[in-house]
Amino acid sequence: MVSNEEKRSPVKIVGIILAAGLSNRFGSSKLSQQVSGLPIVSHVLIAALKSELDRVVLVVNPATRDIAVPQEFLSTEKLIKVENRQPQLGMSSSMKTGLVHVTKETTAALILLGDQPGITCSAIDRMIGASRLHKEKIVIPTIDGRRTTPVLFPARLFPELLSVSGDVGGREVIMRYPEMTIQVELADVYDDSDVDTPEDLEKMRRAALERIG
């Protein structure tokens, strides 16, 4: 008899949302600040859950562990929430916390930043499509030719991602393997603005209001 676990499709491409930062430059927990009626990180979470990602790992810290999951996704098995108990060690510690939860069937991981609410499921799916065509490549998005985040890494580089430290995330690995990178243009489906300061937040809120008005 085949179990429910065996019937499930293998988890191929995982999204890891880094939402455990200490928001030192912002002065308070920036990811819970609202833009267009939702917390910043919720925009990222919704885009990831609506995309073709097979699983989404949301990495939080003790201060952000209560990030609300949108009602429509409360029962989904696609989402795993995990806690980084050492967020002071930087972005790489959150990335490694998320990578611990990939399975042996995982072929790639998309590292998403929790403070980029302009990410869309269309942008994520375009990167997934590129990864399926170029399975051993690092997929880097561009906005009018300028490199940005999130970045998708093939599974063969997971051991190297697990070895980085500090606040560099995957940049160190990208620099080590320039020949493994491909670029995907996303200017038509993605605004990569992020929030580091209260001024960034106000600018983003004004832009959102202008789009509505």
Short mmCIF file of C-alpha atoms in Angstrom, two decimals:
data_model
loop_
_atom_site.label_atom_id
_atom_site.label_comp_id
_atom_site.label_asym_id
_atom_site.label_seq_id
_atom_site.Cartn_x
_atom_site.Cartn_y
_atom_site.Cartn_z
CA MET A 1 0.00 0.00 0.00
CA VAL A 2 1.35 3.44 -0.97
CA SER A 3 1.43 5.99 1.87
CA ASN A 4 0.32 9.61 1.52
CA GLU A 5 3.95 10.63 1.93
CA GLU A 6 4.98 8.48 -1.02
CA LYS A 7 2.15 9.82 -3.18
CA ARG A 8 3.31 13.41 -2.82
CA SER A 9 5.37 14.92 -5.60
CA PRO A 10 9.06 15.26 -4.71
CA VAL A 11 10.11 18.70 -3.53
CA LYS A 12 12.30 19.94 -6.36
CA ILE A 13 12.68 23.72 -6.02
CA VAL A 14 12.50 25.33 -2.59
CA GLY A 15 12.09 28.99 -1.75
CA ILE A 16 13.82 30.19 1.43
CA ILE A 17 12.55 33.53 2.74
CA LEU A 18 15.06 35.29 5.01
CA ALA A 19 12.89 37.05 7.60
CA ALA A 20 15.13 36.81 10.67
CA GLY A 21 17.20 39.98 10.29
CA LEU A 22 17.59 42.30 13.28
CA SER A 23 16.63 45.47 11.33
CA ASN A 24 19.50 47.41 12.93
CA ARG A 25 19.39 50.26 10.43
CA PHE A 26 15.61 50.52 10.61
CA GLY A 27 15.47 50.74 14.39
CA SER A 28 12.56 48.31 14.89
CA SER A 29 11.13 45.20 13.24
CA LYS A 30 10.75 46.43 9.66
CA LEU A 31 9.17 43.28 8.25
CA SER A 32 5.99 43.83 10.26
CA GLN A 33 5.59 47.37 8.86
CA GLN A 34 2.70 47.64 6.42
CA VAL A 35 2.75 48.49 2.73
CA SER A 36 -0.53 48.40 0.78
CA GLY A 37 -2.36 46.96 3.78
CA LEU A 38 -0.04 44.02 4.44
CA PRO A 39 3.19 43.50 6.41
CA ILE A 40 6.24 43.80 4.15
CA VAL A 41 7.19 40.14 4.51
CA SER A 42 3.62 38.99 3.75
CA HIS A 43 3.96 40.30 0.19
CA VAL A 44 7.03 38.09 -0.27
CA LEU A 45 5.35 35.11 1.37
CA ILE A 46 2.21 35.36 -0.77
CA ALA A 47 4.22 35.64 -4.01
CA ALA A 48 6.28 32.59 -3.06
CA LEU A 49 3.26 30.49 -2.08
CA LYS A 50 1.40 31.38 -5.29
CA SER A 51 4.41 30.56 -7.44
CA GLU A 52 5.58 27.23 -8.84
CA LEU A 53 7.95 26.68 -5.91
CA ASP A 54 7.42 23.20 -4.47
CA ARG A 55 8.07 24.31 -0.89
CA VAL A 56 8.54 27.61 0.95
CA VAL A 57 10.68 27.83 4.08
CA LEU A 58 10.07 31.00 6.11
CA VAL A 59 13.02 31.71 8.41
CA VAL A 60 12.11 33.93 11.37
CA ASN A 61 13.79 35.03 14.61
CA PRO A 62 12.37 35.13 18.16
CA ALA A 63 11.05 38.67 17.52
CA THR A 64 9.39 37.85 14.17
CA ARG A 65 8.13 34.33 14.94
CA ASP A 66 4.55 35.59 15.10
CA ILE A 67 4.50 36.72 11.46
CA ALA A 68 0.97 35.99 10.35
CA VAL A 69 0.42 33.54 7.52
CA PRO A 70 -2.39 34.75 5.21
CA GLN A 71 -5.65 32.91 5.94
CA GLU A 72 -5.82 31.27 2.51
CA PHE A 73 -2.50 29.49 3.14
CA LEU A 74 -2.97 28.36 6.75
CA SER A 75 -3.58 24.73 5.80
CA THR A 76 -1.00 24.42 3.03
CA GLU A 77 1.72 21.80 3.34
CA LYS A 78 3.84 23.92 1.03
CA LEU A 79 4.93 26.24 3.88
CA ILE A 80 7.37 25.50 6.70
CA LYS A 81 8.18 28.14 9.32
CA VAL A 82 11.52 27.72 11.13
CA GLU A 83 13.34 29.84 13.69
CA ASN A 84 16.90 31.13 13.48
CA ARG A 85 17.99 31.32 17.12
CA GLN A 86 21.21 33.17 16.26
CA PRO A 87 20.12 36.01 13.96
CA GLN A 88 22.99 38.15 15.21
CA LEU A 89 25.30 35.98 13.10
CA GLY A 90 23.96 37.62 9.95
CA MET A 91 22.10 36.73 6.78
CA SER A 92 24.15 33.58 6.19
CA SER A 93 22.87 32.06 9.45
CA SER A 94 19.27 32.43 8.24
CA MET A 95 20.16 30.98 4.85
CA LYS A 96 21.78 27.97 6.50
CA THR A 97 18.81 27.54 8.85
CA GLY A 98 16.56 27.31 5.79
CA LEU A 99 18.84 24.99 3.83
CA VAL A 100 18.74 22.46 6.67
CA HIS A 101 15.10 21.85 5.69
CA VAL A 102 15.66 20.92 2.03
CA THR A 103 15.27 17.28 1.05
CA LYS A 104 17.52 14.99 -0.95
CA GLU A 105 15.15 15.42 -3.92
CA THR A 106 15.63 19.20 -3.95
CA THR A 107 17.32 20.38 -7.14
CA ALA A 108 17.57 24.12 -6.40
CA ALA A 109 16.85 26.77 -3.77
CA LEU A 110 15.69 30.34 -4.34
CA ILE A 111 16.97 32.67 -1.61
CA LEU A 112 14.38 35.42 -1.10
CA LEU A 113 14.79 38.52 1.05
CA GLY A 114 11.90 39.34 3.35
CA ASP A 115 12.21 43.10 2.79
CA GLN A 116 11.52 43.16 -0.97
CA PRO A 117 7.70 43.29 -1.14
CA GLY A 118 7.72 44.01 -4.88
CA ILE A 119 8.57 40.40 -5.73
CA THR A 120 5.85 38.67 -7.76
CA CYS A 121 4.94 35.08 -8.50
CA SER A 122 5.56 35.86 -12.19
CA ALA A 123 9.14 36.86 -11.41
CA ILE A 124 9.70 33.75 -9.33
CA ASP A 125 8.20 31.49 -12.00
CA ARG A 126 10.41 33.02 -14.69
CA MET A 127 13.47 32.17 -12.60
CA ILE A 128 12.18 28.66 -12.00
CA GLY A 129 11.72 28.23 -15.76
CA ALA A 130 15.33 29.28 -16.34
CA SER A 131 16.51 26.83 -13.70
CA ARG A 132 14.63 23.98 -15.34
CA LEU A 133 16.36 24.74 -18.63
CA HIS A 134 19.79 25.24 -17.03
CA LYS A 135 19.75 22.87 -14.08
CA GLU A 136 23.35 23.37 -12.95
CA LYS A 137 23.36 27.17 -13.21
CA ILE A 138 23.03 29.97 -10.67
CA VAL A 139 20.04 32.03 -11.84
CA ILE A 140 20.45 35.76 -11.20
CA PRO A 141 17.64 38.24 -11.94
CA THR A 142 18.31 41.60 -13.55
CA ILE A 143 16.37 44.86 -13.70
CA ASP A 144 17.27 46.64 -16.94
CA GLY A 145 20.57 44.75 -16.91
CA ARG A 146 21.40 45.45 -13.25
CA ARG A 147 21.88 42.34 -11.11
CA THR A 148 19.62 42.01 -8.09
CA THR A 149 18.03 39.45 -5.78
CA PRO A 150 16.56 36.85 -5.20
CA VAL A 151 19.10 34.32 -6.51
CA LEU A 152 18.46 30.67 -7.32
CA PHE A 153 21.23 28.15 -6.57
CA PRO A 154 21.51 24.55 -7.84
CA ALA A 155 21.74 21.79 -5.24
CA ARG A 156 25.39 21.06 -6.02
CA LEU A 157 26.26 24.39 -4.38
CA PHE A 158 24.32 23.80 -1.15
CA PRO A 159 27.47 22.59 0.71
CA GLU A 160 29.22 25.84 -0.22
CA LEU A 161 26.25 27.95 0.85
CA LEU A 162 26.33 26.14 4.18
CA SER A 163 29.97 27.13 4.65
CA VAL A 164 29.58 30.93 4.29
CA SER A 165 29.41 33.20 7.31
CA GLY A 166 28.43 36.74 8.24
CA ASP A 167 26.07 39.00 6.31
CA VAL A 168 27.16 38.12 2.76
CA GLY A 169 24.47 35.55 1.99
CA GLY A 170 25.21 33.82 -1.31
CA ARG A 171 27.34 36.59 -2.85
CA GLU A 172 30.56 34.83 -1.95
CA VAL A 173 29.51 31.69 -3.82
CA ILE A 174 28.40 33.71 -6.87
CA MET A 175 31.80 35.40 -7.01
CA ARG A 176 33.53 32.03 -6.74
CA TYR A 177 31.68 30.57 -9.75
CA PRO A 178 31.04 33.33 -12.32
CA GLU A 179 31.01 30.76 -15.13
CA MET A 180 27.99 29.07 -13.54
CA THR A 181 25.73 32.13 -13.66
CA ILE A 182 22.95 33.00 -16.06
CA GLN A 183 20.84 36.16 -15.97
CA VAL A 184 17.08 36.55 -16.32
CA GLU A 185 15.56 39.97 -17.05
CA LEU A 186 12.62 40.79 -14.77
CA ALA A 187 12.06 44.53 -15.22
CA ASP A 188 8.54 43.97 -16.55
CA VAL A 189 7.38 41.87 -13.58
CA TYR A 190 9.42 42.97 -10.55
CA ASP A 191 10.23 46.08 -8.52
CA ASP A 192 13.25 45.15 -6.39
CA SER A 193 13.04 48.10 -3.97
CA ASP A 194 13.90 47.07 -0.42
CA VAL A 195 13.44 48.60 3.02
CA ASP A 196 16.49 49.38 5.16
CA THR A 197 15.44 52.67 6.78
CA PRO A 198 12.20 54.46 7.76
CA GLU A 199 12.81 56.74 4.78
CA ASP A 200 12.81 53.72 2.46
CA LEU A 201 9.48 52.66 3.93
CA GLU A 202 7.86 56.06 3.42
CA LYS A 203 9.14 56.18 -0.16
CA MET A 204 7.67 52.73 -0.83
CA ARG A 205 4.32 53.69 0.70
CA ARG A 206 4.14 56.84 -1.43
CA ALA A 207 4.91 54.85 -4.57
CA ALA A 208 2.17 52.35 -3.68
CA LEU A 209 -0.35 55.17 -3.23
CA GLU A 210 0.64 56.71 -6.56
CA ARG A 211 0.03 53.40 -8.32
CA ILE A 212 -3.44 53.21 -6.78
CA GLY A 213 -4.26 56.85 -7.52
#
